[in-house]
PDB file of C-alpha atoms in Angstrom:
ATOM      1  CA  MET A 246     -15.567 -12.562  11.697  1.00  0.00           C
ATOM      2  CA  ILE A 247     -14.122 -10.076   9.233  1.00  0.00           C
ATOM      3  CA  ALA A 248     -16.805  -7.934   7.678  1.00  0.00           C
ATOM      4  CA  GLY A 249     -17.679  -8.367   4.000  1.00  0.00           C
ATOM      5  CA  VAL A 250     -15.681  -6.491   1.410  1.00  0.00           C
ATOM      6  CA  ARG A 251     -16.682  -4.548  -1.662  1.00  0.00           C
ATOM      7  CA  SER A 252     -14.609  -3.121  -4.473  1.00  0.00           C
ATOM      8  CA  THR A 253     -15.361   0.331  -3.090  1.00  0.00           C
ATOM      9  CA  THR A 254     -13.682  -0.085   0.271  1.00  0.00           C
ATOM     10  CA  GLY A 255     -13.105   2.296   3.143  1.00  0.00           C
ATOM     11  CA  PHE A 256     -10.551   4.323   1.176  1.00  0.00           C
ATOM     12  CA  ALA A 257     -11.487   7.905   0.468  1.00  0.00           C
ATOM     13  CA  SER A 258      -9.680   8.499  -2.850  1.00  0.00           C
ATOM     14  CA  PRO A 259     -11.335   6.560  -5.726  1.00  0.00           C
ATOM     15  CA  ALA A 260      -9.518   8.746  -8.312  1.00  0.00           C
ATOM     16  CA  ARG A 261      -6.332   6.725  -7.906  1.00  0.00           C
ATOM     17  CA  LYS A 262      -5.580   3.077  -7.522  1.00  0.00           C
ATOM     18  CA  LYS A 263      -4.602   1.984  -4.052  1.00  0.00           C
ATOM     19  CA  VAL A 264      -1.122   0.574  -3.588  1.00  0.00           C
ATOM     20  CA  ALA A 265      -0.394  -2.649  -1.726  1.00  0.00           C
ATOM     21  CA  LEU A 266       3.151  -3.921  -1.245  1.00  0.00           C
ATOM     22  CA  ILE A 267       3.676  -7.565  -0.306  1.00  0.00           C
ATOM     23  CA  THR A 268       7.097  -8.820   0.772  1.00  0.00           C
ATOM     24  CA  GLY A 269       8.273 -12.300  -0.205  1.00  0.00           C
ATOM     25  CA  ALA A 270       5.627 -12.276  -2.938  1.00  0.00           C
ATOM     26  CA  ASN A 271       7.359 -14.086  -5.777  1.00  0.00           C
ATOM     27  CA  LYS A 272       5.865 -17.414  -4.674  1.00  0.00           C
ATOM     28  CA  GLY A 273       3.674 -19.179  -2.134  1.00  0.00           C
ATOM     29  CA  ILE A 274       1.332 -17.263   0.137  1.00  0.00           C
ATOM     30  CA  GLY A 275       2.791 -13.889  -0.821  1.00  0.00           C
ATOM     31  CA  LYS A 276       2.160 -14.468  -4.510  1.00  0.00           C
ATOM     32  CA  GLU A 277      -1.403 -15.586  -3.825  1.00  0.00           C
ATOM     33  CA  ILE A 278      -2.022 -12.466  -1.733  1.00  0.00           C
ATOM     34  CA  ALA A 279      -0.745 -10.383  -4.663  1.00  0.00           C
ATOM     35  CA  ARG A 280      -3.022 -12.332  -7.017  1.00  0.00           C
ATOM     36  CA  ARG A 281      -6.114 -11.685  -4.910  1.00  0.00           C
ATOM     37  CA  ILE A 282      -5.376  -8.000  -4.314  1.00  0.00           C
ATOM     38  CA  GLY A 283      -4.188  -7.346  -7.871  1.00  0.00           C
ATOM     39  CA  THR A 284      -7.447  -8.607  -9.332  1.00  0.00           C
ATOM     40  CA  GLU A 285      -9.361  -5.937  -7.428  1.00  0.00           C
ATOM     41  CA  PRO A 286     -10.056  -3.149  -9.976  1.00  0.00           C
ATOM     42  CA  ASP A 287      -8.935  -0.338  -7.666  1.00  0.00           C
ATOM     43  CA  PHE A 288      -5.655  -1.898  -6.495  1.00  0.00           C
ATOM     44  CA  THR A 289      -2.084  -2.256  -7.686  1.00  0.00           C
ATOM     45  CA  ALA A 290      -0.115  -5.057  -6.026  1.00  0.00           C
ATOM     46  CA  ILE A 291       3.646  -4.588  -5.756  1.00  0.00           C
ATOM     47  CA  ILE A 292       5.589  -7.835  -5.578  1.00  0.00           C
ATOM     48  CA  ALA A 293       8.687  -7.372  -3.429  1.00  0.00           C
ATOM     49  CA  CYS A 294      11.333 -10.076  -3.065  1.00  0.00           C
ATOM     50  CA  ARG A 295      15.061 -10.698  -2.837  1.00  0.00           C
ATOM     51  CA  ASP A 296      15.416 -11.871  -6.451  1.00  0.00           C
ATOM     52  CA  VAL A 297      13.961  -9.335  -8.892  1.00  0.00           C
ATOM     53  CA  GLU A 298      14.002 -11.814 -11.774  1.00  0.00           C
ATOM     54  CA  LEU A 299      11.843 -14.244  -9.806  1.00  0.00           C
ATOM     55  CA  GLY A 300       9.552 -11.319  -9.050  1.00  0.00           C
ATOM     56  CA  ARG A 301       9.253 -10.560 -12.759  1.00  0.00           C
ATOM     57  CA  GLU A 302       8.383 -14.182 -13.461  1.00  0.00           C
ATOM     58  CA  ALA A 303       5.668 -14.048 -10.804  1.00  0.00           C
ATOM     59  CA  VAL A 304       4.227 -10.860 -12.296  1.00  0.00           C
ATOM     60  CA  LYS A 305       4.235 -12.421 -15.760  1.00  0.00           C
ATOM     61  CA  ASP A 306       2.356 -15.444 -14.447  1.00  0.00           C
ATOM     62  CA  LEU A 307      -0.208 -13.273 -12.658  1.00  0.00           C
ATOM     63  CA  CYS A 308      -0.765 -10.775 -15.444  1.00  0.00           C
ATOM     64  CA  GLU A 309      -0.616 -13.009 -18.519  1.00  0.00           C
ATOM     65  CA  ASN A 310      -2.730 -15.914 -17.340  1.00  0.00           C
ATOM     66  CA  GLY A 311      -5.694 -15.083 -19.607  1.00  0.00           C
ATOM     67  CA  GLU A 312      -8.253 -15.954 -16.931  1.00  0.00           C
ATOM     68  CA  TYR A 313      -8.508 -12.594 -15.167  1.00  0.00           C
ATOM     69  CA  VAL A 314      -7.047  -9.106 -15.125  1.00  0.00           C
ATOM     70  CA  CYS A 315      -4.402  -8.623 -12.455  1.00  0.00           C
ATOM     71  CA  ASP A 316      -2.601  -5.345 -11.839  1.00  0.00           C
ATOM     72  CA  ALA A 317       0.664  -6.569 -10.334  1.00  0.00           C
ATOM     73  CA  VAL A 318       4.082  -4.994 -10.742  1.00  0.00           C
ATOM     74  CA  VAL A 319       7.483  -6.033  -9.513  1.00  0.00           C
ATOM     75  CA  LEU A 320       9.571  -3.904  -7.184  1.00  0.00           C
ATOM     76  CA  PRO A 321      12.551  -3.421  -9.538  1.00  0.00           C
ATOM     77  CA  ILE A 322      15.124  -3.573  -6.746  1.00  0.00           C
ATOM     78  CA  PRO A 323      15.780  -6.439  -4.331  1.00  0.00           C
ATOM     79  CA  LEU A 324      14.155  -6.249  -0.905  1.00  0.00           C
ATOM     80  CA  ASP A 325      16.132  -8.335   1.569  1.00  0.00           C
ATOM     81  CA  LEU A 326      15.157  -8.332   5.246  1.00  0.00           C
ATOM     82  CA  THR A 327      18.820  -8.703   6.201  1.00  0.00           C
ATOM     83  CA  VAL A 328      20.018  -5.703   4.148  1.00  0.00           C
ATOM     84  CA  PRO A 329      18.858  -2.369   5.618  1.00  0.00           C
ATOM     85  CA  GLN A 330      19.825  -0.399   2.518  1.00  0.00           C
ATOM     86  CA  SER A 331      17.631  -2.598   0.324  1.00  0.00           C
ATOM     87  CA  ILE A 332      14.663  -1.849   2.584  1.00  0.00           C
ATOM     88  CA  ALA A 333      15.351   1.888   2.512  1.00  0.00           C
ATOM     89  CA  SER A 334      15.733   1.790  -1.291  1.00  0.00           C
ATOM     90  CA  ALA A 335      12.428  -0.059  -1.629  1.00  0.00           C
ATOM     91  CA  ALA A 336      10.599   2.612   0.346  1.00  0.00           C
ATOM     92  CA  GLU A 337      12.302   5.353  -1.686  1.00  0.00           C
ATOM     93  CA  TRP A 338      11.176   3.711  -4.939  1.00  0.00           C
ATOM     94  CA  VAL A 339       7.561   3.422  -3.808  1.00  0.00           C
ATOM     95  CA  GLU A 340       7.611   7.039  -2.654  1.00  0.00           C
ATOM     96  CA  LYS A 341       8.956   8.192  -6.030  1.00  0.00           C
ATOM     97  CA  GLU A 342       6.540   6.081  -8.086  1.00  0.00           C
ATOM     98  CA  TYR A 343       3.358   6.352  -6.000  1.00  0.00           C
ATOM     99  CA  GLY A 344       3.896   8.734  -3.090  1.00  0.00           C
ATOM    100  CA  VAL A 345       1.863   6.462  -0.825  1.00  0.00           C
ATOM    101  CA  CYS A 346       1.492   2.902   0.425  1.00  0.00           C
ATOM    102  CA  ASP A 347      -2.083   2.032   1.376  1.00  0.00           C
ATOM    103  CA  VAL A 348      -1.424  -1.561   2.398  1.00  0.00           C
ATOM    104  CA  LEU A 349       1.820  -3.128   3.627  1.00  0.00           C
ATOM    105  CA  ILE A 350       1.808  -6.895   4.028  1.00  0.00           C
ATOM    106  CA  ASN A 351       4.874  -8.362   5.706  1.00  0.00           C
ATOM    107  CA  ASN A 352       5.016 -11.917   4.442  1.00  0.00           C
ATOM    108  CA  ALA A 353       8.739 -12.558   3.926  1.00  0.00           C
ATOM    109  CA  ALA A 354      10.403 -14.833   6.492  1.00  0.00           C
ATOM    110  CA  ILE A 355      12.851 -17.698   6.848  1.00  0.00           C
ATOM    111  CA  CYS A 356      12.486 -20.998   8.643  1.00  0.00           C
ATOM    112  CA  PHE A 357      15.129 -23.640   9.286  1.00  0.00           C
ATOM    113  CA  ASN A 358      13.511 -26.990   8.587  1.00  0.00           C
ATOM    114  CA  ASP A 359      14.333 -30.333  10.152  1.00  0.00           C
ATOM    115  CA  PRO A 360      16.073 -32.392   7.430  1.00  0.00           C
ATOM    116  CA  THR A 361      14.657 -35.590   8.912  1.00  0.00           C
ATOM    117  CA  LEU A 362      11.187 -34.205   8.244  1.00  0.00           C
ATOM    118  CA  TYR A 363      11.608 -32.694   4.799  1.00  0.00           C
ATOM    119  CA  GLY A 364      14.861 -34.261   3.636  1.00  0.00           C
ATOM    120  CA  LYS A 365      16.032 -31.407   1.442  1.00  0.00           C
ATOM    121  CA  VAL A 366      18.091 -29.136   3.647  1.00  0.00           C
ATOM    122  CA  GLU A 367      21.323 -29.508   5.523  1.00  0.00           C
ATOM    123  CA  HIS A 368      20.999 -29.540   9.277  1.00  0.00           C
ATOM    124  CA  THR A 369      21.669 -26.203  10.970  1.00  0.00           C
ATOM    125  CA  PRO A 370      22.462 -26.414  14.701  1.00  0.00           C
ATOM    126  CA  PHE A 371      19.834 -24.699  16.857  1.00  0.00           C
ATOM    127  CA  GLU A 372      22.332 -22.200  18.249  1.00  0.00           C
ATOM    128  CA  ASP A 373      23.178 -21.156  14.666  1.00  0.00           C
ATOM    129  CA  GLN A 374      19.524 -20.713  13.778  1.00  0.00           C
ATOM    130  CA  ALA A 375      18.618 -18.282  16.560  1.00  0.00           C
ATOM    131  CA  ASN A 376      20.343 -15.063  15.556  1.00  0.00           C
ATOM    132  CA  THR A 377      19.655 -15.460  11.827  1.00  0.00           C
ATOM    133  CA  THR A 378      15.980 -16.213  12.379  1.00  0.00           C
ATOM    134  CA  ILE A 379      15.356 -13.374  14.843  1.00  0.00           C
ATOM    135  CA  GLN A 380      17.389 -10.840  12.873  1.00  0.00           C
ATOM    136  CA  THR A 381      15.520 -11.705   9.667  1.00  0.00           C
ATOM    137  CA  ASN A 382      11.950 -12.377  10.758  1.00  0.00           C
ATOM    138  CA  TYR A 383      11.655  -9.918  13.618  1.00  0.00           C
ATOM    139  CA  PHE A 384      14.228  -7.159  13.198  1.00  0.00           C
ATOM    140  CA  GLY A 385      14.080  -7.247   9.385  1.00  0.00           C
ATOM    141  CA  THR A 386      10.292  -6.959   9.380  1.00  0.00           C
ATOM    142  CA  LYS A 387      10.524  -4.176  11.948  1.00  0.00           C
ATOM    143  CA  MET A 388      12.864  -2.262   9.616  1.00  0.00           C
ATOM    144  CA  VAL A 389      10.404  -2.647   6.737  1.00  0.00           C
ATOM    145  CA  ILE A 390       7.620  -1.236   8.888  1.00  0.00           C
ATOM    146  CA  GLN A 391       9.725   1.706  10.055  1.00  0.00           C
ATOM    147  CA  SER A 392      10.752   2.514   6.479  1.00  0.00           C
ATOM    148  CA  PHE A 393       7.203   2.381   5.128  1.00  0.00           C
ATOM    149  CA  LEU A 394       5.412   4.153   7.991  1.00  0.00           C
ATOM    150  CA  PRO A 395       5.763   7.596   6.348  1.00  0.00           C
ATOM    151  CA  LEU A 396       4.145   6.215   3.182  1.00  0.00           C
ATOM    152  CA  LEU A 397       1.366   4.494   5.120  1.00  0.00           C
ATOM    153  CA  LYS A 398       0.629   7.809   6.837  1.00  0.00           C
ATOM    154  CA  GLN A 399      -0.067   9.300   3.408  1.00  0.00           C
ATOM    155  CA  SER A 400      -2.992   6.914   2.920  1.00  0.00           C
ATOM    156  CA  PRO A 401      -6.525   7.903   3.960  1.00  0.00           C
ATOM    157  CA  SER A 402      -7.019   4.404   5.393  1.00  0.00           C
ATOM    158  CA  PRO A 403      -3.681   2.628   5.930  1.00  0.00           C
ATOM    159  CA  ARG A 404      -3.491  -1.110   6.571  1.00  0.00           C
ATOM    160  CA  LEU A 405      -0.513  -2.968   8.018  1.00  0.00           C
ATOM    161  CA  ILE A 406      -0.785  -6.758   7.988  1.00  0.00           C
ATOM    162  CA  ASN A 407       1.899  -8.978   9.477  1.00  0.00           C
ATOM    163  CA  ILE A 408       1.890 -12.633   8.471  1.00  0.00           C
ATOM    164  CA  ALA A 409       2.445 -14.666  11.623  1.00  0.00           C
ATOM    165  CA  SER A 410       1.894 -18.320  12.490  1.00  0.00           C
ATOM    166  CA  ALA A 411       0.435 -20.672  15.052  1.00  0.00           C
ATOM    167  CA  ALA A 412       4.092 -21.414  15.789  1.00  0.00           C
ATOM    168  CA  GLY A 413       4.117 -18.044  17.549  1.00  0.00           C
ATOM    169  CA  ARG A 414       1.209 -18.834  19.871  1.00  0.00           C
ATOM    170  CA  LEU A 415       1.650 -17.557  23.395  1.00  0.00           C
ATOM    171  CA  THR A 416       1.608 -21.030  24.914  1.00  0.00           C
ATOM    172  CA  ILE A 417       5.029 -21.933  23.477  1.00  0.00           C
ATOM    173  CA  LEU A 418       6.431 -19.970  26.428  1.00  0.00           C
ATOM    174  CA  ARG A 419       7.051 -21.991  29.576  1.00  0.00           C
ATOM    175  CA  SER A 420       7.631 -19.036  31.878  1.00  0.00           C
ATOM    176  CA  GLN A 421       4.860 -16.945  33.410  1.00  0.00           C
ATOM    177  CA  GLN A 422       7.302 -14.076  33.660  1.00  0.00           C
ATOM    178  CA  LEU A 423       7.915 -14.187  29.917  1.00  0.00           C
ATOM    179  CA  MET A 424       4.181 -14.519  29.214  1.00  0.00           C
ATOM    180  CA  ASP A 425       3.474 -11.484  31.362  1.00  0.00           C
ATOM    181  CA  ALA A 426       6.210  -9.512  29.612  1.00  0.00           C
ATOM    182  CA  PHE A 427       4.997 -10.298  26.092  1.00  0.00           C
ATOM    183  CA  THR A 428       1.335  -9.650  26.873  1.00  0.00           C
ATOM    184  CA  SER A 429       1.801  -6.459  28.898  1.00  0.00           C
ATOM    185  CA  ASN A 430      -0.195  -3.533  27.546  1.00  0.00           C
ATOM    186  CA  GLU A 431       2.746  -1.361  28.586  1.00  0.00           C
ATOM    187  CA  LEU A 432       5.309  -3.286  26.502  1.00  0.00           C
ATOM    188  CA  THR A 433       7.306  -0.963  24.237  1.00  0.00           C
ATOM    189  CA  GLN A 434       9.166  -1.657  21.016  1.00  0.00           C
ATOM    190  CA  PRO A 435      12.604  -1.302  22.679  1.00  0.00           C
ATOM    191  CA  GLU A 436      11.528  -3.675  25.473  1.00  0.00           C
ATOM    192  CA  LEU A 437      10.231  -6.209  22.959  1.00  0.00           C
ATOM    193  CA  SER A 438      13.449  -6.010  20.963  1.00  0.00           C
ATOM    194  CA  SER A 439      15.394  -6.618  24.176  1.00  0.00           C
ATOM    195  CA  LEU A 440      13.312  -9.745  24.811  1.00  0.00           C
ATOM    196  CA  MET A 441      14.091 -11.021  21.317  1.00  0.00           C
ATOM    197  CA  GLU A 442      17.810 -10.382  21.853  1.00  0.00           C
ATOM    198  CA  GLU A 443      17.566 -12.100  25.241  1.00  0.00           C
ATOM    199  CA  PHE A 444      16.229 -15.238  23.542  1.00  0.00           C
ATOM    200  CA  VAL A 445      19.191 -15.321  21.159  1.00  0.00           C
ATOM    201  CA  SER A 446      21.634 -14.775  24.018  1.00  0.00           C
ATOM    202  CA  ASP A 447      20.017 -17.519  26.105  1.00  0.00           C
ATOM    203  CA  VAL A 448      20.178 -19.944  23.176  1.00  0.00           C
ATOM    204  CA  LEU A 449      23.848 -19.200  22.640  1.00  0.00           C
ATOM    205  CA  ASP A 450      24.744 -19.842  26.269  1.00  0.00           C
ATOM    206  CA  GLY A 451      22.535 -22.937  26.465  1.00  0.00           C
ATOM    207  CA  THR A 452      20.112 -21.630  29.108  1.00  0.00           C
ATOM    208  CA  HIS A 453      17.024 -20.867  27.008  1.00  0.00           C
ATOM    209  CA  THR A 454      14.951 -23.883  28.055  1.00  0.00           C
ATOM    210  CA  ASN A 455      15.732 -23.342  31.736  1.00  0.00           C
ATOM    211  CA  LYS A 456      14.479 -19.778  31.379  1.00  0.00           C
ATOM    212  CA  GLY A 457      11.181 -20.790  29.806  1.00  0.00           C
ATOM    213  CA  TRP A 458      11.949 -20.277  26.116  1.00  0.00           C
ATOM    214  CA  PRO A 459      10.823 -22.939  23.593  1.00  0.00           C
ATOM    215  CA  ASN A 460      12.968 -24.941  21.198  1.00  0.00           C
ATOM    216  CA  THR A 461      11.720 -23.084  18.131  1.00  0.00           C
ATOM    217  CA  CYS A 462      13.491 -20.045  16.721  1.00  0.00           C
ATOM    218  CA  TYR A 463      10.810 -19.578  14.064  1.00  0.00           C
ATOM    219  CA  GLY A 464       8.107 -19.717  16.736  1.00  0.00           C
ATOM    220  CA  VAL A 465       9.811 -17.072  18.869  1.00  0.00           C
ATOM    221  CA  SER A 466      10.271 -14.842  15.815  1.00  0.00           C
ATOM    222  CA  LYS A 467       6.540 -15.046  15.081  1.00  0.00           C
ATOM    223  CA  LEU A 468       5.719 -14.557  18.755  1.00  0.00           C
ATOM    224  CA  GLY A 469       7.676 -11.321  18.435  1.00  0.00           C
ATOM    225  CA  ILE A 470       5.772 -10.337  15.295  1.00  0.00           C
ATOM    226  CA  ILE A 471       2.411 -10.772  17.035  1.00  0.00           C
ATOM    227  CA  ALA A 472       3.634  -8.755  20.026  1.00  0.00           C
ATOM    228  CA  LEU A 473       4.982  -6.051  17.699  1.00  0.00           C
ATOM    229  CA  THR A 474       1.619  -5.884  15.941  1.00  0.00           C
ATOM    230  CA  ARG A 475      -0.123  -5.208  19.247  1.00  0.00           C
ATOM    231  CA  ILE A 476       2.353  -2.466  20.160  1.00  0.00           C
ATOM    232  CA  LEU A 477       2.071  -0.763  16.771  1.00  0.00           C
ATOM    233  CA  ALA A 478      -1.725  -0.800  16.984  1.00  0.00           C
ATOM    234  CA  ARG A 479      -1.472   1.123  20.261  1.00  0.00           C
ATOM    235  CA  GLU A 480       1.090   3.546  18.874  1.00  0.00           C
ATOM    236  CA  TYR A 481      -0.789   4.239  15.630  1.00  0.00           C
ATOM    237  CA  PRO A 482      -4.528   4.117  16.407  1.00  0.00           C
ATOM    238  CA  GLU A 483      -5.284   5.828  13.092  1.00  0.00           C
ATOM    239  CA  MET A 484      -4.087   2.727  11.234  1.00  0.00           C
ATOM    240  CA  MET A 485      -5.586  -0.743  11.004  1.00  0.00           C
ATOM    241  CA  ILE A 486      -2.759  -3.053  12.107  1.00  0.00           C
ATOM    242  CA  ASN A 487      -3.242  -6.799  12.526  1.00  0.00           C
ATOM    243  CA  SER A 488      -1.440 -10.130  12.351  1.00  0.00           C
ATOM    244  CA  VAL A 489      -2.627 -13.197  10.452  1.00  0.00           C
ATOM    245  CA  ASP A 490      -1.993 -16.917  10.733  1.00  0.00           C
ATOM    246  CA  PRO A 491      -2.450 -18.217   7.158  1.00  0.00           C
ATOM    247  CA  GLY A 492      -2.464 -21.840   8.292  1.00  0.00           C
ATOM    248  CA  TYR A 493      -0.080 -24.654   7.458  1.00  0.00           C
ATOM    249  CA  CYS A 494       0.116 -23.926   3.737  1.00  0.00           C
ATOM    250  CA  ARG A 495       1.859 -25.941   1.042  1.00  0.00           C
ATOM    251  CA  THR A 496       4.954 -23.865   0.290  1.00  0.00           C
ATOM    252  CA  ASP A 497       8.642 -24.302  -0.476  1.00  0.00           C
ATOM    253  CA  GLN A 498       9.315 -23.459   3.170  1.00  0.00           C
ATOM    254  CA  ASN A 499       7.929 -26.844   4.222  1.00  0.00           C
ATOM    255  CA  ASN A 500       8.748 -28.722   1.007  1.00  0.00           C
ATOM    256  CA  ASN A 501       5.028 -28.525   0.119  1.00  0.00           C
ATOM    257  CA  GLN A 502       4.061 -30.715   3.054  1.00  0.00           C
ATOM    258  CA  GLY A 503       1.392 -28.272   4.262  1.00  0.00           C
ATOM    259  CA  VAL A 504      -2.287 -29.131   4.186  1.00  0.00           C
ATOM    260  CA  VAL A 505      -3.681 -25.703   3.209  1.00  0.00           C
ATOM    261  CA  ASP A 506      -3.670 -24.306  -0.318  1.00  0.00           C
ATOM    262  CA  PRO A 507      -1.680 -21.033  -0.394  1.00  0.00           C
ATOM    263  CA  ALA A 508      -4.647 -19.387  -2.118  1.00  0.00           C
ATOM    264  CA  GLN A 509      -6.746 -20.146   0.952  1.00  0.00           C
ATOM    265  CA  GLY A 510      -3.986 -18.926   3.257  1.00  0.00           C
ATOM    266  CA  ALA A 511      -4.004 -15.634   1.321  1.00  0.00           C
ATOM    267  CA  TYR A 512      -7.723 -15.081   1.861  1.00  0.00           C
ATOM    268  CA  THR A 513      -7.643 -13.479   5.321  1.00  0.00           C
ATOM    269  CA  PRO A 514      -4.835 -11.000   4.505  1.00  0.00           C
ATOM    270  CA  TYR A 515      -6.803 -10.111   1.371  1.00  0.00           C
ATOM    271  CA  LEU A 516      -9.962  -9.483   3.393  1.00  0.00           C
ATOM    272  CA  LEU A 517      -8.101  -7.300   5.889  1.00  0.00           C
ATOM    273  CA  SER A 518      -6.667  -5.304   2.987  1.00  0.00           C
ATOM    274  CA  LEU A 519     -10.078  -4.544   1.534  1.00  0.00           C
ATOM    275  CA  MET A 520     -12.547  -4.699   4.401  1.00  0.00           C
ATOM    276  CA  GLU A 521     -15.042  -1.865   4.634  1.00  0.00           C
ATOM    277  CA  ILE A 522     -14.677   0.407   7.635  1.00  0.00           C
ATOM    278  CA  GLU A 523     -17.926   2.009   8.715  1.00  0.00           C
ATOM    279  CA  ASP A 524     -16.398   3.757  11.716  1.00  0.00           C
ATOM    280  CA  GLU A 525     -12.641   4.382  11.917  1.00  0.00           C
ATOM    281  CA  GLU A 526     -12.814   4.364  15.721  1.00  0.00           C
ATOM    282  CA  GLU A 527     -14.267   0.849  15.676  1.00  0.00           C
ATOM    283  CA  ALA A 528     -11.882  -0.623  13.097  1.00  0.00           C
ATOM    284  CA  ASP A 529     -10.308  -3.942  13.998  1.00  0.00           C
ATOM    285  CA  SER A 530      -6.725  -3.328  15.038  1.00  0.00           C
ATOM    286  CA  GLY A 531      -4.136  -5.005  17.222  1.00  0.00           C
ATOM    287  CA  LEU A 532      -5.821  -8.365  16.671  1.00  0.00           C
ATOM    288  CA  HIS A 533      -4.662 -11.767  15.479  1.00  0.00           C
ATOM    289  CA  PHE A 534      -6.684 -13.553  12.787  1.00  0.00           C
ATOM    290  CA  TYR A 535      -7.039 -17.098  11.497  1.00  0.00           C
ATOM    291  CA  GLU A 536      -9.481 -18.201   8.791  1.00  0.00           C
ATOM    292  CA  ALA A 537     -11.177 -14.787   8.643  1.00  0.00           C
ATOM    293  CA  SER A 538     -11.912 -14.712  12.378  1.00  0.00           C
ATOM    294  CA  GLU A 539     -10.138 -13.316  15.406  1.00  0.00           C
ATOM    295  CA  MET A 540      -7.968 -15.917  17.109  1.00  0.00           C
ATOM    296  CA  PRO A 541      -6.779 -15.618  20.730  1.00  0.00           C
ATOM    297  CA  TRP A 542      -3.000 -15.406  20.922  1.00  0.00           C
ATOM    298  CA  SER A 543      -3.064 -18.471  23.159  1.00  0.00           C
ATOM    299  CA  TYR A 544      -5.008 -20.386  20.475  1.00  0.00           C
ATOM    300  CA  GLN A 545      -7.285 -21.464  23.318  1.00  0.00           C
ATOM    301  CA  GLU A 546     -10.944 -20.447  23.217  1.00  0.00           C
TER     302      GLU A 546
END
């Protein structure tokens, strides 16, 4: 269970407000994370998204609601996971404006939905989904992390939180060899990226199921995010780096068919952003969380 939080968290510089940037935060879970963090008196929440105007509308809703005070600002340039220059520009803007990023929450992602289930999207063949999904959700998120690492290192207590999903549970793999590869404590970022590219290649040549891959591009992308989280936690032990399953939330991504309120889905990322750290060496890192508790990657107790 995540430890309780207080407004005076484990950050060592109360003279300035802490800075949290949330990607894909103009709506849904991302917006609710920004709402929760922005209402903390010692935080500024930066809403990052592809459409700056939608980001401004989200900020207006959060800051002019009349029910509470929320310090949320919009990133005034688009942040698109598929456009490397937009990611670099976002990091440059944060560096110029704040000089630091205390909390980075990677929430932005895409998911191709089944039109027979939600009825609002055109069908995209599975082989056309693979590269787009992996390039956006895995490689795009990886680029965001790489761009913001220098700013996270400027924080006295940096937090990196990757929004994952039960869709990325380890048991979607049907190959022991793949399971062993993804769970290896020796797995490196280049090796993980090669695995993600291998999935795309196997989908394109029609051999992915024979090789033990599942029929879910979104699931594999989130599997990669959880694996990346574990690697980063090993590489940067001075940071608190974790992944979170927010649950099956009602969002545009699933045509609001989810059963969890986005505000509830935002709760665990919020806790990880603010949780008190008594001992830096004992801080939770490299873990996967669901409903404020650690969840095995297999989702099997």
